[in-house]
Each structure stands twice: as C-alpha cells, then as structure tokens.
C-alpha cells in the first residue's frame, strides 16, 4: 500500500510547554487510523500540528511523497488534507449551500460533487438555504464533513466527530465515515468512544503524554489488556 | 419648505449618504474582517480627491483624456497602493492590539499629509466636472439641480449593487464573509487568508479613492479633507455594526438624511445631530444595526 502521510519525530510546543515528544505516524492509502488517548495526551495537538497550525514544531511531515513539514494549513488543504476540527467549524453566517461551496474544488472522475454530498446527507438538502448557525449539532457535523469532502481530499483528519451527538446521529456519522473509507480516502480519527473507534478503523495508535505508547491492528488492540490501562477506563 | 426644496435636500442627502457608504464600506470590512482599526482610511479618500485633480492633466497628455479614463487610472493606482500598504504595514497589524493599530495608522495619516504637501502643495483646488455632466436640470419653476450630483448617486448605487452581488453570489464574497467569523477554518479549507485580506484591503482602498475622485468636483480638494470623512465613517461603522456592509449602507443613508436635513431645519444643532443619532441607536442596539457578514 502506498503511504499517504508519513510523520517522523514530530515535536510540538504551546508556549513553553512541550506537548508532543517525537511522534512517528504513518497512514496508508484508504486506511483509517484511530488516534486514542486520554484527555490532554496530545491527540488534538498532533492533528493541529500535522495541519500546520502549531507554530513551534519539529520533525518531518511527508504527504504523498512531498515534504510538508513547514506547510501552512491552506497549503495542506490544497494538497488534499481535509481537517474537520472539534467543534465542527461551520461558518454560522453563511447558508448551508454557501458553506459547502465556498471551498469546493472540481472533482476528479469519481470524486465528491454537491449532489453526492447531499445524497449522502439528505438532511442537508432540506436546509440548503438556511444559515448554518441554525442547524442542530448533528447537522453541523454532517455539513462540516460534507464541506471537507468537497475539497476532494485523500486524507481526512476527524477530531471528535461524534462529540455531544444523539446516538442515532452518531450511528449515521460512523456510517458515513465507513463510506468515506470505502471511497479510498484515508482517515485519522479521534473519538472519545474508543470501542466504537476500534470497530471502524484498520489500525489504532495510543498517545500518552505526547508519545505513542501502543499501536497495532484494531482487532489485536481490542484484546490488549494494556489498552484499558492507557485509556483509563 | 416647498416640494422642490425638499426634493433638492433629499437628493443631497441621498448623494452624501451614498458617497459616505463607498468610504465606510471599506472601513467596516477592514475593521470587521481583518480586525484592524484603520485611521488612515480618510487619507485614501483625500488621495482620491487629489488624484482627480493631479491625474486629469496627465491623462489628458498621455491617454487622450476623458473622465472615465482618469477614474480607471485612479482605481488601478489605488489597488496597487492598497496591495503595497497591506504588504508593508497592515499585514503586521492583524494580530496586534488596537492601541498599536491606532498608533501605526495615525502615523500613516501624518505621512500621507506630508507627502501630499510635498507633491501637490497645500493649496485648495477645484476640480471641474466633465462638460457633459456639468449642466443642471430644472426642478419646479425656479430651482435647478446639478446633473453631476445625480450622476454621482447613480454611480454609487451601481457600485452598491455590484458589491451586493459580489458578497452574495460569488465565492470570493462567501470567503470574505466567512473570514470575518472563523479565520482558522477558512485556512483549513485551503484558502490563503493573508491573500484574502490583501484583496479586501486593496478593495477598501480602491473604494475610498474612487469616492474621493468622484467627490472632488463637488467638494473641492483641500488638505486634511480625509479627517472629517474618517470620523463620520467611523460613526457609520459603529451604527451599522462592525463588518456589516448592509449596516454600512443603511447607516450611511441615515446619516445622510439626518445631517442634510439637520443643517436646514436645525442649523444650531447640526454639528451634533449625527452623534446624537449614534448615541440613540447604540442605546437601542449596542452592537449596531447588523452583525458582520
């Protein structure tokens, strides 16, 4: 399998505090990887560092063979990395349609079009002309994922995509994440419900105090006794 | 007040309000989207008026003259000026405190005034309206109204509609509106926000310069003319809601009416009416009439 993302020795700092201590992470084409760990262990920081949002960082980030260690967020996106942040980041004063179209890029042969996104999330169709700020949390999450897909990514970074959502909506989000993976888009997924993550990813890594302490196939990790120790559950 | 005088005052109010909108819309965008308080915005208006005065002979000599050609040359220079200023100064101000922005942009006012003094001197100049717009149309039996003022209003309305279309129906407009609420997310979607800001800033400068050029034949051209406009424009921005183009339009028209009719009906209080209006609106809506976007 070809490597989509290859991060080596990633360190990151927020002010004086050293958050990531040399993280190595590989994501292959069409693979989905769970990123797990307790609160404050550096999961979001790792995603934000990969996306170029952390000013003080070290290490190398290769994406599809190109060195993007010092790239900015808009450059990462242009290369094909889509980031759906915690809190969703919908633009409340723009309509659903405007949110979807503001950054859409022309799809390759079988990429994501507006029609396909709306077919995947039928609830967005009904709300197409409403300001995104009026949407429910679940609808905003669908909008954020749909908008990310319209940038034609090869790698999606999903941070807490199901946080605070009703069980039915959570199930729908996971259904879509599976569909995205089947589409050949690689995913890096952070989610509080680690059992659910392991059920939907190929592989997972566990972060502890800014270092990877455990990694492996989802099925194997599921049975690993150390997992519950690291995740504190 | 007869119908004819009322109509004349009303047209004056409209023209003043619309002109104000051109200057204030740039100011509100720069403030609302880039988060920069730009005290030098009035200087762009002054620059425009002086361009109308100084460029006309040059355009006459090199490009065969023409009112629209002069306007076009002015706007091109304004966009270039905006790009350079944003690159050299304003791009460093986005994340700074308001005090630093105020100091920097106040400094720019002094620089602009000094440059103006060096290049064209300190005299007051008149600028002629083009001949085909120099006439007047009769209103009632004895009154007339200058065609050029009607022309100004028409041009401003066309520009306001064009801006509406840009903001509502183009991706650039969507991105600008998004940039005012969530800068980081806009970057996550592959949009270079620094470049977006540079475009917004250059657009704002171009609008102010254009307004100055358009106003030159009716206001004449004099040192410090930007400062007066700047203060009223900040009133517009505050009344309309910081970052709101719709708010800026409504507030400009409101101020146009209050100021023009105030001077006629309550001349003793004319100087403060605009500020009374601002105070009343802020009591009613502390955040201004509209939200950004």
XYZ file of C-alpha atoms in Angstrom:
526
model
C 0.000 0.000 0.000
C 1.327 3.472 -0.724
C 1.897 5.825 2.128
C -0.303 8.925 2.240
C 1.036 10.512 5.396
C 4.428 9.845 6.920
C 5.249 11.889 10.014
C 8.587 11.329 11.749
C 9.814 12.620 15.093
C 7.107 15.238 15.473
C 7.574 17.575 18.424
C 5.227 20.430 19.242
C 5.099 23.198 21.813
C 2.377 25.527 23.036
C 4.310 28.402 24.524
C 6.812 26.866 26.922
C 5.008 23.549 27.319
C 6.341 20.692 25.268
C 3.257 18.723 24.152
C 4.451 16.172 21.564
C 7.673 14.276 22.145
C 8.721 12.721 18.869
C 5.637 11.103 17.362
C 6.004 8.779 14.346
C 2.818 8.176 12.423
C 2.106 6.544 9.084
C -1.252 6.499 7.316
C -1.576 4.455 4.129
C -3.905 4.929 1.218
C -7.505 4.060 2.008
C -6.623 3.175 5.564
C -8.363 4.538 8.610
C -6.374 5.014 11.758
C -7.773 5.676 15.215
C -5.882 8.136 17.374
C -6.610 7.375 21.015
C -5.564 8.523 24.445
C -6.962 10.257 27.474
C -7.755 13.950 27.550
C -4.712 16.183 27.338
C -2.416 13.494 25.929
C -1.850 15.409 22.691
C -4.363 13.987 20.200
C -5.767 17.299 19.009
C -2.313 18.866 19.148
C -0.976 16.130 16.875
C -3.746 16.744 14.343
C -3.283 20.505 14.544
C 0.479 20.111 14.163
C 0.055 17.918 11.078
C -2.281 20.575 9.686
C 0.332 23.281 10.233
C -1.457 25.188 12.985
C 1.204 24.849 15.676
C 3.881 27.458 15.132
C 6.642 25.805 17.175
C 7.119 22.320 15.810
C 9.922 19.962 14.787
C 10.162 16.768 12.805
C 9.184 15.940 9.245
C 5.782 15.524 7.662
C 5.645 13.888 4.258
C 2.386 13.799 2.378
C 2.208 11.743 -0.832
C 5.975 11.978 -1.037
C 6.187 15.761 -0.683
C 7.881 17.354 2.301
C 5.247 19.487 4.041
C 6.980 19.852 7.391
C 6.628 23.639 7.388
C 3.457 23.927 5.294
C 0.583 26.174 6.368
C -2.973 24.940 6.812
C -4.197 26.247 3.460
C -1.290 24.531 1.721
C -2.106 21.220 3.444
C -5.708 21.549 2.306
C -4.695 22.349 -1.248
C -2.553 19.211 -1.296
C -5.570 17.130 -0.271
C -5.684 17.013 3.520
C -9.106 17.864 4.957
C -9.425 18.747 8.624
C -12.778 18.600 10.412
C -11.978 20.192 13.765
C -13.527 19.602 17.133
C -16.477 21.976 17.347
C -17.086 21.496 13.580
C -16.102 24.954 12.366
C -19.179 25.662 10.251
C -19.482 29.298 9.259
C -22.687 30.309 11.067
C -23.492 33.378 8.976
C -23.231 31.528 5.660
C -26.006 29.280 4.399
C -25.528 25.522 4.195
C -25.060 25.797 0.451
C -22.503 28.593 0.805
C -20.601 26.610 3.428
C -20.418 23.680 1.039
C -19.443 25.706 -1.998
C -17.069 28.294 -0.523
C -14.087 25.965 -0.817
C -15.327 23.238 -3.172
C -12.889 22.046 -5.805
C -13.683 20.378 -9.087
C -13.846 16.599 -8.587
C -11.770 14.037 -10.470
C -13.755 11.323 -12.268
C -15.440 9.792 -9.239
C -14.848 12.492 -6.644
C -17.360 14.267 -4.460
C -19.888 16.612 -6.020
C -22.501 18.735 -4.274
C -25.159 16.251 -5.433
C -23.282 13.327 -3.976
C -22.785 15.089 -0.636
C -26.485 15.924 -0.493
C -27.378 12.338 -1.368
C -25.139 11.164 1.468
C -26.633 13.670 3.910
C -30.273 14.101 2.821
C -30.969 16.301 5.838
C -28.703 18.990 4.444
C -30.862 19.195 1.321
C -33.843 20.398 3.339
C -31.733 23.074 4.990
C -29.708 24.166 1.997
C -30.673 27.823 2.178
C -30.677 28.263 5.941
C -27.814 29.876 7.841
C -25.553 27.101 9.096
C -25.671 28.589 12.592
C -29.309 27.470 12.905
C -28.505 23.794 12.295
C -28.526 21.185 15.064
C -25.202 19.798 16.234
C -25.583 16.660 14.151
C -26.481 18.586 11.035
C -23.498 20.893 11.563
C -21.250 17.846 11.800
C -22.663 16.477 8.548
C -22.131 19.872 6.962
C -18.533 20.009 8.182
C -17.805 16.535 6.785
C -19.605 17.269 3.518
C -17.708 20.515 3.106
C -14.417 18.713 3.738
C -15.290 16.065 1.121
C -15.926 18.768 -1.477
C -12.273 19.802 -1.230
C -11.531 16.347 -2.793
C -9.235 15.119 -0.022
C -7.060 11.998 0.052
C -6.709 12.221 3.819
C -9.321 13.316 6.356
C -8.455 14.367 9.882
C -11.586 13.971 12.023
C -11.383 15.348 15.545
C -14.238 14.335 17.879
C -16.733 13.972 15.061
C -19.446 12.454 17.259
C -18.973 14.512 20.411
C -22.229 15.546 22.060
C -24.467 13.999 19.412
C -27.545 11.798 19.883
C -26.976 8.034 19.415
C -28.879 7.869 16.120
C -26.853 10.731 14.686
C -23.635 9.153 15.954
C -24.529 5.971 14.079
C -25.126 7.951 10.921
C -21.783 9.761 11.210
C -19.990 6.410 11.576
C -21.861 5.060 8.560
C -20.538 7.989 6.551
C -17.005 7.553 7.891
C -17.135 3.952 6.649
C -18.380 5.150 3.269
C -15.528 7.660 3.062
C -13.020 4.906 3.760
C -14.554 2.643 1.125
C -14.089 5.539 -1.248
C -10.336 5.212 -0.774
C -9.903 8.309 1.384
C -7.550 7.720 4.296
C -8.789 8.852 7.710
C -7.197 9.757 11.006
C -9.941 9.631 13.625
C -10.050 10.959 17.165
C -13.093 9.950 19.177
C -13.820 9.574 22.860
C -15.652 6.260 22.431
C -12.623 4.041 21.787
C -14.619 0.797 21.378
C -16.524 2.407 18.567
C -13.302 3.716 17.010
C -11.746 0.251 17.078
C -14.829 -1.186 15.402
C -14.469 1.220 12.476
C -10.719 1.556 11.857
C -7.999 -0.694 10.488
C -5.350 0.378 12.896
C -5.012 2.500 16.010
C -2.323 4.325 17.950
C -2.465 5.347 21.593
C -0.907 8.594 22.741
C 0.295 9.080 26.277
C 1.909 12.373 27.320
C 2.774 13.211 23.744
C 4.300 9.866 22.839
C 2.930 6.813 21.061
C 2.859 4.027 23.639
C 0.825 1.422 21.809
C -0.110 0.769 18.223
C -1.415 -2.052 16.135
C -4.317 -3.565 14.235
C -7.696 -2.651 15.629
C -8.695 -6.259 16.226
C -5.486 -7.006 18.101
C -5.635 -3.839 20.179
C -9.200 -4.618 21.167
C -7.984 -7.634 23.099
C -4.875 -5.947 24.529
C -5.110 -5.539 28.280
C -2.773 -2.521 28.233
C -5.349 -0.555 26.250
C -7.703 -0.023 29.160
C -4.749 0.962 31.326
C -3.642 3.645 28.872
C -7.117 4.916 28.238
C -8.005 4.917 31.927
C -11.316 3.182 31.586
C -40.212 74.012 2.807
C -41.604 73.704 -0.694
C -41.719 70.424 -2.533
C -38.860 71.484 -4.769
C -36.543 72.464 -1.914
C -37.476 69.307 -0.068
C -36.647 67.267 -3.140
C -33.317 69.039 -3.549
C -32.388 68.450 0.084
C -33.482 64.881 -0.232
C -31.314 64.320 -3.297
C -28.393 65.939 -1.482
C -28.941 63.662 1.494
C -29.026 60.619 -0.758
C -25.890 61.634 -2.610
C -23.986 62.367 0.613
C -25.145 59.116 2.184
C -24.186 57.032 -0.836
C -20.760 58.624 -1.089
C -20.220 58.001 2.603
C -21.133 54.381 2.005
C -18.325 53.940 -0.522
C -15.743 55.093 2.002
C -17.305 53.429 5.042
C -17.845 50.026 3.400
C -14.092 49.584 3.017
C -13.529 50.758 6.565
C -16.082 48.350 8.006
C -14.635 45.425 6.036
C -11.074 46.163 7.119
C -12.258 46.551 10.714
C -14.714 43.640 10.743
C -12.786 41.072 8.725
C -9.149 41.892 9.286
C -9.714 43.273 12.780
C -7.708 46.401 12.009
C -8.792 49.885 13.027
C -7.599 51.912 10.076
C -7.391 55.600 10.939
C -5.639 56.200 7.624
C -8.789 55.339 5.681
C -9.708 59.016 5.367
C -6.319 59.615 3.778
C -7.302 57.297 0.926
C -10.348 59.478 0.304
C -8.109 62.547 0.246
C -5.661 60.724 -2.037
C -8.546 60.062 -4.392
C -9.594 63.691 -4.497
C -6.015 64.788 -5.186
C -5.741 62.123 -7.870
C -8.799 63.595 -9.586
C -7.014 66.933 -9.541
C -3.498 65.802 -10.452
C -4.188 62.880 -12.765
C -6.558 64.653 -15.128
C -3.809 66.714 -16.882
C -1.550 63.648 -17.112
C -4.329 61.521 -18.558
C -5.107 64.370 -20.951
C -1.492 64.409 -22.130
C -0.782 60.675 -22.316
C -4.046 58.836 -22.798
C -6.057 61.416 -24.656
C -8.070 62.488 -21.621
C -11.537 61.517 -20.562
C -13.309 61.420 -17.231
C -13.707 57.645 -17.087
C -10.120 57.045 -18.139
C -8.976 59.238 -15.243
C -11.214 57.296 -12.860
C -9.873 53.990 -14.164
C -6.248 55.075 -13.814
C -7.001 56.263 -10.277
C -8.606 52.951 -9.303
C -5.694 50.952 -10.731
C -3.226 53.091 -8.753
C -5.424 52.697 -5.655
C -5.440 48.902 -5.885
C -1.663 48.930 -6.250
C -1.362 51.299 -3.280
C -3.624 49.055 -1.220
C -1.593 45.962 -2.057
C 1.691 47.606 -1.158
C 0.373 49.137 2.078
C -1.141 45.839 3.184
C 2.071 44.012 2.431
C 4.328 46.587 4.066
C 2.260 47.665 7.080
C -1.194 46.242 7.655
C -0.265 42.558 7.382
C 1.714 43.076 10.603
C -1.276 44.594 12.387
C -3.857 41.777 12.214
C -2.912 40.155 15.487
C -1.837 43.329 17.280
C -3.679 45.289 19.927
C -5.949 48.147 18.949
C -3.590 50.706 20.516
C -0.753 49.629 18.223
C -3.074 49.723 15.207
C -4.222 53.220 16.106
C -0.645 54.464 16.555
C 0.524 52.923 13.286
C -2.392 54.141 11.206
C -2.329 57.597 12.819
C 1.313 57.741 11.802
C 0.267 56.906 8.260
C -2.139 59.885 8.262
C 0.792 62.193 9.038
C 2.892 60.560 6.329
C 0.106 60.905 3.763
C -0.487 64.570 4.638
C 3.241 65.324 4.410
C 3.571 63.512 1.086
C 0.557 65.377 -0.220
C 2.119 68.662 0.873
C 5.413 67.787 -0.851
C 3.885 66.549 -4.080
C 0.967 68.920 -4.736
C 1.352 71.626 -2.086
C -1.103 72.986 0.475
C -3.436 74.985 -1.755
C -7.118 74.376 -2.174
C -8.021 73.277 -5.680
C -11.207 72.985 -7.629
C -11.862 70.110 -9.985
C -14.222 70.561 -12.895
C -16.933 68.077 -13.615
C -16.744 66.772 -17.177
C -18.575 69.023 -19.590
C -21.284 66.537 -20.489
C -22.211 66.312 -16.807
C -21.817 69.996 -15.995
C -25.410 71.068 -16.631
C -28.431 71.317 -14.373
C -31.933 70.024 -14.658
C -34.898 72.182 -13.640
C -36.844 71.270 -10.517
C -40.094 73.216 -10.137
C -40.254 76.745 -11.564
C -37.091 78.370 -10.296
C -34.895 75.638 -8.842
C -32.360 73.517 -10.659
C -30.299 70.506 -9.646
C -26.799 69.762 -10.927
C -26.586 66.720 -13.194
C -23.211 65.741 -11.757
C -24.692 65.098 -8.313
C -27.335 62.833 -9.821
C -24.601 61.073 -11.748
C -22.645 60.532 -8.507
C -25.645 58.968 -6.822
C -26.235 56.733 -9.827
C -22.637 55.529 -9.864
C -22.751 54.845 -6.118
C -25.963 52.833 -6.490
C -24.429 50.761 -9.283
C -21.368 50.088 -7.113
C -23.514 49.186 -4.105
C -25.447 46.674 -6.249
C -22.205 45.263 -7.611
C -20.927 44.824 -4.075
C -24.157 43.109 -3.066
C -23.770 40.711 -5.960
C -20.108 40.082 -5.134
C -20.829 39.295 -1.497
C -23.934 37.181 -2.038
C -23.228 35.327 -5.235
C -19.508 34.814 -5.686
C -17.122 32.503 -3.899
C -14.855 35.431 -3.128
C -17.784 37.060 -1.336
C -18.560 33.884 0.613
C -14.932 33.615 1.663
C -14.759 37.225 2.764
C -17.909 36.789 4.844
C -16.514 33.552 6.292
C -13.181 35.198 7.074
C -14.865 37.572 9.481
C -16.210 34.729 11.640
C -13.706 31.890 11.538
C -10.313 32.706 10.101
C -8.713 29.384 11.008
C -11.454 27.294 9.434
C -11.173 29.281 6.232
C -7.490 28.328 6.148
C -8.341 24.687 6.824
C -10.397 24.751 3.646
C -7.407 25.690 1.537
C -7.919 29.424 1.348
C -4.906 31.667 1.828
C -6.298 34.123 4.348
C -3.393 36.570 4.055
C -4.075 36.868 0.358
C -7.791 37.210 1.008
C -7.064 40.063 3.432
C -4.829 41.741 0.896
C -7.638 41.637 -1.656
C -10.131 43.027 0.871
C -7.758 45.798 1.875
C -6.961 46.755 -1.711
C -10.688 46.761 -2.471
C -11.364 49.020 0.507
C -8.636 51.435 -0.566
C -9.944 51.443 -4.119
C -13.474 52.279 -2.937
C -12.253 55.175 -0.772
C -10.038 56.539 -3.534
C -12.870 56.197 -6.029
C -15.200 58.064 -3.656
C -12.626 60.845 -3.300
C -12.232 61.152 -7.074
C -15.973 61.188 -7.572
C -16.483 63.815 -4.863
C -13.696 66.148 -5.988
C -15.858 68.255 -8.369
C -18.474 68.995 -5.685
C -16.327 69.220 -2.549
C -13.142 70.781 -3.976
C -9.760 69.438 -2.927
C -8.042 70.599 0.258
C -5.526 69.473 2.886
C -6.932 67.412 5.739
C -10.151 66.656 3.852
C -9.854 62.989 4.808
C -10.086 63.526 8.539
C -13.616 64.869 8.539
C -14.797 61.965 6.390
C -12.953 59.483 8.588
C -14.832 60.492 11.722
C -18.239 60.283 10.068
C -17.251 56.945 8.566
C -16.459 55.539 11.985
C -19.923 56.677 13.075
C -21.312 54.744 10.091
C -19.327 51.635 11.018
C -20.480 51.773 14.634
C -24.139 52.401 13.785
C -24.237 49.785 11.048
C -22.433 47.114 13.044
C -18.726 46.406 12.588
C -18.091 44.376 9.451
C -21.610 44.636 8.033
C -21.948 46.006 4.508
C -25.735 46.134 4.789
C -25.390 48.011 8.061
C -22.940 50.443 6.484
C -25.383 51.182 3.656
C -28.316 51.784 5.974
C -26.256 53.841 8.421
C -24.760 55.956 5.624
C -28.182 56.774 4.210
C -29.498 57.546 7.692
C -26.593 59.874 8.405
C -27.036 61.498 5.001
C -30.639 62.366 5.825
C -30.009 63.448 9.431
C -27.014 65.586 8.525
C -28.522 67.256 5.449
C -31.934 67.989 6.926
C -30.364 68.884 10.261
C -28.373 71.653 8.584
C -31.585 73.044 7.067
C -34.094 72.568 9.883
C -31.921 72.806 13.000
C -28.791 74.658 11.924
C -27.775 75.449 15.531
C -27.562 71.753 16.383
C -26.405 70.411 13.007
C -22.917 69.593 14.249
C -24.078 67.179 16.927
C -27.121 65.546 15.337
C -25.135 62.713 13.777
C -23.619 61.875 17.143
C -26.997 62.065 18.869
C -28.254 59.605 16.268
C -25.327 57.304 17.030
C -25.956 57.509 20.773
C -29.657 56.728 20.354
C -29.019 53.746 18.091
C -26.376 52.372 20.431
C -28.794 52.670 23.358
C -31.272 50.638 21.353
C -28.790 48.197 19.767
C -25.388 48.271 21.452
C -23.773 46.158 18.728
C -25.023 48.284 15.839
C -27.875 47.563 13.445
C -26.483 44.422 11.796
C -23.980 41.698 12.520
C -20.984 41.149 10.291
C -21.427 39.057 7.167
